[in-house]
Short mmCIF file of C-alpha atoms in Angstrom, two decimals:
data_model
loop_
_atom_site.label_atom_id
_atom_site.label_comp_id
_atom_site.label_asym_id
_atom_site.label_seq_id
_atom_site.Cartn_x
_atom_site.Cartn_y
_atom_site.Cartn_z
CA UNK G 1 11.84 -20.89 36.20
CA UNK G 2 15.26 -19.57 35.33
CA UNK G 3 16.85 -17.16 32.86
CA UNK G 4 20.61 -17.04 32.68
CA UNK G 5 23.01 -15.22 30.38
CA UNK G 6 26.70 -16.09 30.32
CA UNK G 7 29.35 -13.93 28.68
CA UNK G 8 26.84 -12.45 26.26
CA UNK G 9 28.20 -10.23 23.51
CA UNK G 10 26.20 -8.59 20.78
CA UNK G 11 27.11 -6.15 18.04
CA UNK G 12 24.65 -4.94 15.39
CA UNK G 13 25.68 -5.87 11.82
CA UNK G 14 27.79 -3.10 10.33
CA UNK G 15 28.62 -1.59 13.71
CA UNK G 16 32.01 -1.77 15.42
CA UNK G 17 30.72 -0.99 18.89
CA UNK G 18 29.30 -3.84 20.98
CA UNK G 19 25.85 -3.04 22.40
CA UNK G 20 26.22 -5.82 24.93
CA UNK G 21 29.71 -6.57 26.13
CA UNK G 22 30.41 -9.70 28.13
CA UNK G 23 27.15 -9.63 30.10
CA UNK G 24 26.37 -12.33 32.64
CA UNK G 25 23.36 -12.45 34.94
CA UNK G 26 20.78 -14.82 36.32
CA UNK G 27 17.09 -14.28 37.08
CA UNK G 28 15.25 -16.95 39.02
CA UNK G 29 11.65 -17.70 39.96
CA UNK G 30 8.41 -16.11 38.69
CA UNK G 31 7.56 -12.49 39.43
CA UNK G 32 8.65 -9.03 38.36
CA UNK G 33 12.30 -8.48 37.40
CA UNK G 34 13.64 -5.29 35.88
CA UNK G 35 16.25 -3.99 33.50
CA UNK G 36 17.27 -0.47 34.38
CA UNK G 37 19.78 1.92 32.86
CA UNK G 38 20.29 5.01 30.74
CA UNK G 39 18.83 5.34 27.24
CA UNK G 40 20.75 3.62 24.48
CA UNK G 41 22.69 1.35 26.83
CA UNK G 42 21.29 -1.90 25.35
CA UNK G 43 18.20 -2.69 27.46
CA UNK G 44 15.89 -3.15 24.44
CA UNK G 45 18.58 -5.02 22.50
CA UNK G 46 18.99 -7.45 25.40
CA UNK G 47 15.23 -7.90 25.66
CA UNK G 48 14.93 -8.62 21.94
CA UNK G 49 17.81 -11.09 22.08
CA UNK G 50 16.23 -12.93 25.00
CA UNK G 51 12.85 -13.03 23.21
CA UNK G 52 14.20 -14.08 19.82
CA UNK G 53 16.19 -17.26 19.99
CA UNK G 54 17.16 -16.88 16.30
CA UNK G 55 19.38 -13.85 16.93
CA UNK G 56 23.03 -14.61 16.25
CA UNK G 57 24.88 -13.94 19.48
CA UNK G 58 28.17 -14.70 21.09
CA UNK G 59 27.59 -16.29 24.51
CA UNK G 60 24.90 -18.42 26.14
CA UNK G 61 21.31 -17.76 27.06
CA UNK G 62 19.93 -20.54 29.23
CA UNK G 63 16.22 -20.77 29.93
CA UNK G 64 14.50 -23.30 32.16
CA UNK G 65 10.72 -23.81 32.21
CA UNK G 66 10.30 -21.04 29.68
CA UNK G 67 8.78 -22.33 26.47
CA UNK G 68 7.17 -19.10 25.37
CA UNK G 69 8.87 -15.73 25.71
CA UNK G 70 6.99 -12.67 24.45
CA UNK G 71 8.33 -9.15 24.00
CA UNK G 72 5.99 -6.16 24.05
CA UNK G 73 6.88 -2.49 23.66
CA UNK G 74 5.15 0.81 24.05
CA UNK G 75 4.92 1.96 20.45
CA UNK G 76 2.90 -0.98 19.21
CA UNK G 77 -0.41 -0.34 17.49
CA UNK G 78 -3.56 -2.37 16.93
CA UNK G 79 -4.87 -2.46 13.35
CA UNK G 80 -7.29 0.40 12.70
CA UNK G 81 -10.07 -1.28 10.72
CA UNK G 82 -11.95 -2.54 13.77
CA UNK G 83 -12.72 -1.15 17.20
CA UNK G 84 -10.19 -1.93 19.91
CA UNK G 85 -12.76 -4.13 21.68
CA UNK G 86 -13.34 -6.22 18.57
CA UNK G 87 -9.61 -6.71 18.14
CA UNK G 88 -9.28 -7.87 21.73
CA UNK G 89 -12.09 -10.36 21.10
CA UNK G 90 -10.29 -11.67 18.02
CA UNK G 91 -7.00 -12.30 19.81
CA UNK G 92 -8.47 -13.75 22.99
CA UNK G 93 -7.85 -17.51 23.09
CA UNK G 94 -10.82 -19.73 23.86
CA UNK G 95 -11.44 -20.06 27.60
CA UNK G 96 -9.82 -16.71 28.49
CA UNK G 97 -12.91 -14.53 28.06
CA UNK G 98 -13.34 -14.08 31.82
CA UNK G 99 -9.68 -13.07 32.20
CA UNK G 100 -10.14 -10.56 29.38
CA UNK G 101 -13.11 -8.98 31.14
CA UNK G 102 -11.21 -8.82 34.42
CA UNK G 103 -8.19 -7.20 32.76
CA UNK G 104 -10.37 -4.65 30.95
CA UNK G 105 -11.86 -3.74 34.31
CA UNK G 106 -8.46 -3.49 36.07
CA UNK G 107 -6.94 -1.51 33.19
CA UNK G 108 -9.96 0.86 33.22
CA UNK G 109 -10.69 0.45 29.54
CA UNK G 110 -14.33 -0.60 29.62
CA UNK G 111 -15.68 2.65 28.15
CA UNK G 112 -13.14 2.65 25.31
CA UNK G 113 -13.84 -0.70 23.70
CA UNK G 114 -15.91 0.82 20.89
CA UNK G 115 -13.17 3.29 19.96
CA UNK G 116 -10.61 2.78 17.23
CA UNK G 117 -7.02 2.49 18.45
CA UNK G 118 -6.02 5.78 16.80
CA UNK G 119 -8.65 7.60 18.84
CA UNK G 120 -7.12 6.56 22.17
CA UNK G 121 -4.55 8.55 24.11
CA UNK G 122 -1.02 7.10 24.36
CA UNK G 123 -1.57 5.73 27.85
CA UNK G 124 -4.84 4.09 26.79
CA UNK G 125 -3.14 2.63 23.72
CA UNK G 126 -0.38 1.13 25.86
CA UNK G 127 -2.89 -0.41 28.27
CA UNK G 128 -4.94 -1.84 25.39
CA UNK G 129 -1.79 -3.32 23.85
CA UNK G 130 -0.62 -4.88 27.12
CA UNK G 131 -3.97 -6.60 27.70
CA UNK G 132 -3.72 -8.57 24.47
CA UNK G 133 -0.26 -9.87 25.47
CA UNK G 134 -1.48 -10.89 28.92
CA UNK G 135 -4.22 -12.94 27.26
CA UNK G 136 -1.71 -15.06 25.35
CA UNK G 137 0.09 -18.13 26.61
CA UNK G 138 3.53 -17.16 27.87
CA UNK G 139 6.10 -18.02 30.50
CA UNK G 140 8.12 -14.83 30.30
CA UNK G 141 6.68 -11.51 29.16
CA UNK G 142 9.06 -8.62 28.59
CA UNK G 143 7.43 -5.24 29.13
CA UNK G 144 9.56 -2.64 27.38
CA UNK G 145 8.09 0.65 28.64
CA UNK G 146 4.73 -1.03 28.12
CA UNK G 147 3.06 1.13 30.75
CA UNK G 148 4.56 4.41 29.59
CA UNK G 149 2.19 7.40 29.66
CA UNK G 150 -0.09 5.65 32.17
CA UNK G 151 -0.67 7.72 35.31
CA UNK G 152 1.24 6.57 38.40
CA UNK G 153 -1.73 5.47 40.49
CA UNK G 154 -3.27 3.33 37.76
CA UNK G 155 0.14 1.93 36.85
CA UNK G 156 0.60 0.76 40.42
CA UNK G 157 -2.77 -0.95 40.56
CA UNK G 158 -2.10 -2.61 37.16
CA UNK G 159 1.31 -3.95 38.27
CA UNK G 160 -0.10 -5.26 41.54
CA UNK G 161 -2.98 -6.95 39.72
CA UNK G 162 -0.63 -8.55 37.19
CA UNK G 163 1.54 -9.88 40.02
CA UNK G 164 -1.52 -11.39 41.64
CA UNK G 165 -3.17 -12.81 38.51
CA UNK G 166 0.01 -14.15 36.92
CA UNK G 167 1.87 -15.29 40.01
CA UNK G 168 3.53 -18.20 38.23
CA UNK G 169 4.85 -16.18 35.29
CA UNK G 170 8.05 -14.18 34.96
CA UNK G 171 7.99 -10.55 33.81
CA UNK G 172 10.96 -8.42 32.84
CA UNK G 173 9.99 -4.80 33.29
CA UNK G 174 12.01 -2.19 31.42
CA UNK G 175 11.41 1.27 32.81
CA UNK G 176 13.22 4.50 33.61
CA UNK G 177 11.25 4.93 36.82
CA UNK G 178 13.69 4.30 39.67
CA UNK G 179 11.04 4.21 42.40
CA UNK G 180 8.86 1.80 40.46
CA UNK G 181 11.51 -0.81 39.68
CA UNK G 182 12.88 -0.61 43.24
CA UNK G 183 9.43 -1.10 44.75
CA UNK G 184 7.82 -3.76 42.54
CA UNK G 185 10.69 -5.89 41.23
CA UNK G 186 12.53 -8.66 43.04
CA UNK G 187 15.68 -8.45 40.92
CA UNK G 188 16.95 -5.41 39.04
CA UNK G 189 19.63 -5.70 36.39
CA UNK G 190 21.27 -2.27 36.32
CA UNK G 191 23.29 -1.23 33.27
CA UNK G 192 25.99 1.22 34.31
CA UNK G 193 27.05 4.14 32.17
CA UNK G 194 29.60 3.03 29.57
CA UNK G 195 31.27 6.48 29.73
CA UNK G 196 32.15 5.80 33.36
CA UNK G 197 33.20 2.20 32.62
CA UNK G 198 30.63 0.82 35.00
CA UNK G 199 29.55 -2.77 34.40
CA UNK G 200 26.21 -4.41 35.09
CA UNK G 201 24.94 -5.17 38.56
CA UNK G 202 22.10 -7.30 39.88
CA UNK G 203 20.36 -5.63 42.80
CA UNK G 204 17.56 -7.07 44.88
CA UNK G 205 14.37 -5.01 44.92
CA UNK G 206 11.51 -4.86 47.41
CA UNK G 207 9.10 -7.04 45.36
CA UNK G 208 6.10 -5.23 46.80
CA UNK G 209 2.77 -7.10 46.47
CA UNK G 210 -0.80 -6.49 47.57
CA UNK G 211 -1.27 -6.60 51.37
CA UNK G 212 2.51 -6.52 51.96
CA UNK G 213 3.99 -3.94 54.30
CA UNK G 214 6.54 -1.86 52.44
CA UNK G 215 9.67 -1.05 54.44
CA UNK G 216 10.47 2.49 53.26
CA UNK G 217 13.95 2.39 54.67
CA UNK G 218 14.79 -0.73 52.63
CA UNK G 219 13.25 0.88 49.58
CA UNK G 220 15.51 3.90 50.03
CA UNK G 221 18.54 1.61 50.29
CA UNK G 222 17.55 -0.21 47.09
CA UNK G 223 17.18 3.08 45.28
CA UNK G 224 20.56 4.25 46.54
CA UNK G 225 22.18 0.99 45.43
CA UNK G 226 20.71 1.42 41.95
CA UNK G 227 21.84 5.03 41.76
CA UNK G 228 25.37 4.01 42.77
CA UNK G 229 25.46 1.25 40.16
CA UNK G 230 23.87 3.46 37.48
CA UNK B 1 -12.70 15.82 -5.52
CA UNK B 2 -14.45 15.25 -8.85
CA UNK B 3 -15.14 18.93 -9.54
CA UNK B 4 -11.72 19.97 -8.26
CA UNK B 5 -10.07 17.79 -10.92
CA UNK B 6 -12.27 19.24 -13.68
CA UNK B 7 -11.64 22.84 -12.55
CA UNK B 8 -7.90 22.17 -12.48
CA UNK B 9 -8.00 20.79 -16.02
CA UNK B 10 -10.11 23.70 -17.30
CA UNK B 11 -7.63 26.21 -15.84
CA UNK B 12 -4.63 24.46 -17.43
CA UNK B 13 -6.45 24.04 -20.76
CA UNK B 14 -7.53 27.69 -20.86
CA UNK B 15 -4.01 28.89 -20.05
CA UNK B 16 -2.60 26.67 -22.83
CA UNK B 17 -5.11 27.98 -25.40
CA UNK B 18 -4.38 31.57 -24.38
CA UNK B 19 -0.66 30.87 -24.74
CA UNK B 20 -1.21 29.50 -28.27
CA UNK B 21 -3.37 32.51 -29.18
CA UNK B 22 -0.69 34.81 -27.85
CA UNK B 23 1.94 33.13 -30.07
CA UNK B 24 -0.47 33.38 -33.00
CA UNK B 25 -0.95 37.11 -32.34
CA UNK B 26 2.71 37.94 -31.74
CA UNK B 27 3.97 36.03 -34.79
CA UNK B 28 0.92 36.89 -36.96
CA UNK B 29 0.31 33.23 -37.77
CA UNK B 30 -2.54 32.15 -40.02
CA UNK B 31 -5.52 30.00 -38.91
CA UNK B 32 -3.91 27.13 -40.80
CA UNK B 33 -1.05 27.02 -38.28
CA UNK B 34 -2.89 28.03 -35.10
CA UNK B 35 -6.66 28.33 -35.37
CA UNK B 36 -8.46 31.31 -33.92
CA UNK B 37 -11.24 31.08 -31.37
CA UNK B 38 -14.09 31.22 -33.96
CA UNK B 39 -12.55 28.33 -35.91
CA UNK B 40 -12.04 26.27 -32.72
CA UNK B 41 -15.70 26.81 -31.78
CA UNK B 42 -16.86 25.93 -35.30
CA UNK B 43 -14.75 22.75 -35.31
CA UNK B 44 -16.08 21.83 -31.87
CA UNK B 45 -19.61 22.00 -33.24
CA UNK B 46 -18.64 19.65 -36.03
CA UNK B 47 -16.60 17.01 -34.22
CA UNK B 48 -17.39 17.23 -30.52
CA UNK B 49 -20.03 14.45 -30.58
CA UNK B 50 -17.85 12.10 -32.64
CA UNK B 51 -14.82 12.77 -30.46
CA UNK B 52 -16.84 12.29 -27.30
CA UNK B 53 -17.80 8.76 -28.39
CA UNK B 54 -14.22 8.12 -29.56
CA UNK B 55 -12.94 9.09 -26.09
CA UNK B 56 -15.57 6.88 -24.46
CA UNK B 57 -14.37 4.03 -26.68
CA UNK B 58 -10.77 4.71 -25.58
CA UNK B 59 -11.89 5.02 -21.95
CA UNK B 60 -13.58 1.61 -22.03
CA UNK B 61 -10.25 0.06 -23.08
CA UNK B 62 -8.46 2.17 -20.45
CA UNK B 63 -10.76 1.02 -17.63
CA UNK B 64 -10.47 -2.63 -18.63
CA UNK B 65 -6.70 -2.39 -19.10
CA UNK B 66 -6.27 -0.64 -15.76
CA UNK B 67 -8.45 -3.20 -14.00
CA UNK B 68 -6.33 -6.01 -15.45
CA UNK B 69 -3.16 -4.20 -14.36
CA UNK B 70 -4.42 -3.71 -10.82
CA UNK B 71 -5.32 -7.41 -10.51
CA UNK B 72 -1.95 -8.49 -11.94
CA UNK B 73 0.02 -5.95 -9.87
CA UNK B 74 -1.60 -7.07 -6.62
CA UNK B 75 -1.19 -10.76 -7.46
CA UNK B 76 2.50 -10.39 -8.32
CA UNK B 77 3.06 -7.78 -5.57
CA UNK B 78 1.66 -10.07 -2.91
CA UNK B 79 3.64 -13.04 -4.26
CA UNK B 80 6.82 -10.98 -4.41
CA UNK B 81 6.57 -9.31 -1.00
CA UNK B 82 8.62 -11.97 0.82
CA UNK B 83 12.37 -11.86 1.10
CA UNK B 84 12.54 -15.45 -0.17
CA UNK B 85 14.33 -16.25 -3.43
CA UNK B 86 11.08 -16.15 -5.41
CA UNK B 87 10.20 -12.78 -3.91
CA UNK B 88 13.63 -11.41 -4.75
CA UNK B 89 13.39 -12.89 -8.26
CA UNK B 90 10.01 -11.23 -8.87
CA UNK B 91 11.27 -7.88 -7.54
CA UNK B 92 14.47 -7.87 -9.60
CA UNK B 93 12.57 -8.96 -12.74
CA UNK B 94 9.94 -6.26 -12.24
CA UNK B 95 12.55 -3.54 -11.70
CA UNK B 96 14.48 -4.61 -14.78
CA UNK B 97 11.46 -4.91 -17.08
CA UNK B 98 9.97 -1.57 -16.02
CA UNK B 99 13.24 0.11 -16.98
CA UNK B 100 12.50 -0.84 -20.61
CA UNK B 101 10.16 1.48 -22.56
CA UNK B 102 7.19 -0.85 -22.98
CA UNK B 103 5.65 1.35 -25.66
CA UNK B 104 8.53 0.35 -27.95
CA UNK B 105 7.11 -3.17 -27.93
CA UNK B 106 3.77 -1.98 -29.30
CA UNK B 107 4.64 -2.59 -32.98
CA UNK B 108 5.49 -6.23 -32.16
CA UNK B 109 2.08 -6.66 -30.54
CA UNK B 110 0.37 -5.20 -33.59
CA UNK B 111 2.36 -7.44 -35.94
CA UNK B 112 1.49 -10.53 -33.90
CA UNK B 113 -2.09 -9.74 -32.93
CA UNK B 114 -3.19 -7.28 -35.62
CA UNK B 115 -4.97 -4.01 -34.89
CA UNK B 116 -8.09 -4.07 -32.81
CA UNK B 117 -9.40 -4.55 -29.29
CA UNK B 118 -6.85 -7.06 -27.92
CA UNK B 119 -3.78 -5.14 -29.05
CA UNK B 120 -5.07 -1.86 -27.55
CA UNK B 121 -6.02 -3.58 -24.32
CA UNK B 122 -2.65 -5.32 -24.03
CA UNK B 123 -0.64 -2.14 -24.64
CA UNK B 124 -2.81 -0.10 -22.22
CA UNK B 125 -2.44 -2.66 -19.43
CA UNK B 126 1.30 -3.16 -20.04
CA UNK B 127 2.00 0.57 -19.84
CA UNK B 128 0.24 1.09 -16.52
CA UNK B 129 1.10 -2.34 -15.07
CA UNK B 130 4.78 -1.87 -14.20
CA UNK B 131 4.56 1.46 -12.34
CA UNK B 132 1.60 -0.01 -10.44
CA UNK B 133 3.54 -3.20 -9.70
CA UNK B 134 6.55 -1.30 -8.34
CA UNK B 135 4.31 0.69 -5.98
CA UNK B 136 2.38 -2.38 -4.82
CA UNK B 137 5.63 -4.35 -4.39
CA UNK B 138 7.13 -1.51 -2.37
CA UNK B 139 4.08 -1.33 -0.09
CA UNK B 140 3.64 -5.07 0.31
CA UNK B 141 7.33 -5.73 0.95
CA UNK B 142 7.63 -3.12 3.72
CA UNK B 143 6.66 -4.48 7.14
CA UNK B 144 4.52 -2.36 9.46
CA UNK B 145 6.50 -3.54 12.47
CA UNK B 146 4.57 -1.79 15.22
CA UNK B 147 1.34 -3.44 14.07
CA UNK B 148 2.69 -6.79 12.87
CA UNK B 149 4.96 -7.54 15.87
CA UNK B 150 2.19 -8.91 18.08
CA UNK B 151 0.85 -11.28 15.43
CA UNK B 152 4.33 -12.53 14.56
CA UNK B 153 5.51 -13.24 18.12
CA UNK B 154 2.21 -14.89 19.10
CA UNK B 155 2.15 -17.03 15.94
CA UNK B 156 -1.11 -15.52 14.69
CA UNK B 157 0.25 -13.97 11.51
CA UNK B 158 -1.28 -15.24 8.24
CA UNK B 159 -0.45 -13.94 4.78
CA UNK B 160 -3.96 -12.56 4.38
CA UNK B 161 -3.63 -10.59 7.62
CA UNK B 162 -0.17 -9.34 6.61
CA UNK B 163 -1.52 -8.08 3.26
CA UNK B 164 -4.52 -6.51 4.99
CA UNK B 165 -2.34 -4.65 7.51
CA UNK B 166 0.03 -3.33 4.84
CA UNK B 167 -2.80 -2.33 2.48
CA UNK B 168 -4.69 -0.59 5.30
CA UNK B 169 -1.64 1.30 6.53
CA UNK B 170 -0.88 2.48 2.97
CA UNK B 171 -4.41 3.11 1.77
CA UNK B 172 -3.72 6.74 0.79
CA UNK B 173 -0.65 5.72 -1.23
CA UNK B 174 -2.56 2.91 -2.96
CA UNK B 175 -5.47 5.19 -3.84
CA UNK B 176 -3.10 7.81 -5.28
CA UNK B 177 -1.16 5.21 -7.27
CA UNK B 178 -4.35 3.61 -8.68
CA UNK B 179 -5.91 6.93 -9.68
CA UNK B 180 -2.58 8.07 -11.12
CA UNK B 181 -2.29 4.89 -13.16
CA UNK B 182 -5.53 5.81 -14.95
CA UNK B 183 -3.57 8.50 -16.84
CA UNK B 184 -0.95 5.91 -17.77
CA UNK B 185 -3.57 3.46 -18.98
CA UNK B 186 -5.23 6.22 -21.04
CA UNK B 187 -1.85 7.24 -22.47
CA UNK B 188 -1.13 3.60 -23.32
CA UNK B 189 -4.44 3.20 -25.11
CA UNK B 190 -4.02 6.42 -27.09
CA UNK B 191 -0.46 5.46 -28.06
CA UNK B 192 -1.77 2.09 -29.27
CA UNK B 193 -4.45 3.87 -31.28
CA UNK B 194 -1.86 6.25 -32.76
CA UNK B 195 0.26 3.37 -33.98
CA UNK B 196 -2.14 1.07 -35.66
CA UNK B 197 -5.64 0.89 -34.23
CA UNK B 198 -8.78 1.57 -36.24
CA UNK B 199 -10.89 3.15 -33.49
CA UNK B 200 -10.67 5.44 -30.48
CA UNK B 201 -9.57 9.02 -29.96
CA UNK B 202 -5.93 8.21 -30.76
CA UNK B 203 -7.02 7.06 -34.19
CA UNK B 204 -9.03 10.28 -34.67
CA UNK B 205 -6.08 12.43 -33.59
CA UNK B 206 -3.88 10.58 -36.07
CA UNK B 207 -6.32 11.49 -38.89
CA UNK B 208 -6.43 15.13 -37.68
CA UNK B 209 -2.62 15.12 -37.64
CA UNK B 210 -2.47 13.96 -41.28
CA UNK B 211 -4.88 16.83 -42.09
CA UNK B 212 -2.71 19.25 -40.05
CA UNK B 213 -5.95 20.33 -38.32
CA UNK B 214 -4.85 21.75 -34.99
CA UNK B 215 -8.42 22.82 -34.12
CA UNK B 216 -9.56 19.17 -34.17
CA UNK B 217 -6.56 18.15 -32.07
CA UNK B 218 -7.36 20.88 -29.53
CA UNK B 219 -10.98 19.67 -29.32
CA UNK B 220 -9.76 16.06 -28.92
CA UNK B 221 -7.42 17.13 -26.11
CA UNK B 222 -10.27 19.00 -24.42
CA UNK B 223 -12.57 15.95 -24.49
CA UNK B 224 -9.75 13.63 -23.33
CA UNK B 225 -8.91 16.01 -20.46
CA UNK B 226 -12.49 16.34 -19.26
CA UNK B 227 -13.21 12.60 -19.43
CA UNK B 228 -9.92 11.51 -17.76
CA UNK B 229 -10.39 14.14 -15.03
CA UNK B 230 -13.87 12.78 -14.36
CA UNK B 231 -12.58 9.21 -14.31
CA UNK B 232 -9.73 10.08 -11.93
CA UNK B 233 -12.13 12.08 -9.77
CA UNK B 234 -14.47 9.06 -9.57
CA UNK B 235 -11.51 6.79 -8.61
CA UNK B 236 -10.37 9.23 -5.92
CA UNK B 237 -13.91 9.55 -4.55
CA UNK B 238 -14.21 5.77 -4.38
CA UNK B 239 -10.82 5.65 -2.60
CA UNK B 240 -11.94 8.29 -0.09
CA UNK B 241 -15.14 6.38 0.61
CA UNK B 242 -13.22 3.14 1.16
CA UNK B 243 -10.89 4.95 3.57
CA UNK B 244 -13.79 6.51 5.44
CA UNK B 245 -15.64 3.23 5.76
CA UNK B 246 -12.60 1.12 6.62
CA UNK B 247 -11.13 3.46 9.19
CA UNK B 248 -11.95 6.58 11.11
CA UNK B 249 -10.11 9.78 10.39
CA UNK B 250 -6.87 10.34 12.27
CA UNK B 251 -8.22 13.77 13.07
CA UNK B 252 -11.11 12.14 14.92
CA UNK B 253 -11.92 13.20 18.42
CA UNK B 254 -9.49 11.90 21.00
CA UNK B 255 -11.35 10.26 23.83
#
């Protein structure tokens, strides 16, 4: 499993400023990877370009063993005419009912299945939305702030469970949480501030999993490296 | 909703009558020009029943014409929602045709089809069709990205689902547009009756106009106002019930 971008350039139609300027990076093997950087730097644009092969770009995006790439983001909504549970049932592919039940349990949404999406809090909405993506067939799932507004403890247990349940899939996690990306991701693509003319850097994270011993010193170093590149 | 509409109409109607009476008093006009209250009441006693059935006759054409317009507007709106060449063609054609005053075509319809049911129905539906179509086209052609994204990227999007999502997300707009188009359909029918029909309240108003009988016209306007307010109120109530049944209120309790 391999995602590689070479000399990628992208400018929105009608704009003179390139959102992505000569970007090259490589992400290998399944697991959690991250894109980190300040707001408006091009993280979402890059994610959308990677997910949508029809976007006109200058440069190369090479994918190996990645037939299906999905992009999810935190402002998505489920239609409001049915309860959230009924919608989940409708989008669950045959044979994945047990996985759905397990995810509902892990995401702590069991008591909310009869509610309409608009009745849920933002964190609950984001969890409900993420479950339906995890139930689909994919090789790479991009999570653009998909766990925003979820409390830290639950977010940690969700990420650890996803890493365990989907060990052979790749995830690109877009977040502004420095500690989280440093701790859970194996590779972190850091977008430097354009105002300071900093480029992009790939930094290795701690890739923390269940039952692993986290070396806090190494975690501190990773965080410092990101802050220096940022 | 129903009573609110009727109250609103009664307030506007009363203010208008008082304004006319004020002009009559200030300019010392005779009952022939602006009738006094006793004459209006006397005329109401004479023509109210006839006018009521005339308005019901007009309303039946209005309802049928509006129903036809809604069906046509949704059919064309759904077909024209895509950004394909046929969608663009439908949109451009609709925008161009609606810019033309359709009522000006009414005489042609009467010449070709004669006066009667079909001509009134056609004019009523044509007059409320284009504004309805533009609204439906606008709603159906605007993606609800935060809801549709999942279905598109996972390959589960079907045209029926797309239409359902867009209709659901714009239910309030659609209800307002449909209830508002009732006035247009009524106006279309009355205009048709003014021009050449042989029945309906428009036809009765035309006769009252030839007689220069403002009292009759005021009674006709009163009956039209009450009936159309009730019809719009019924449409809005139906819309509210659909909204309540199809979705829960956004002000519902947050769990």
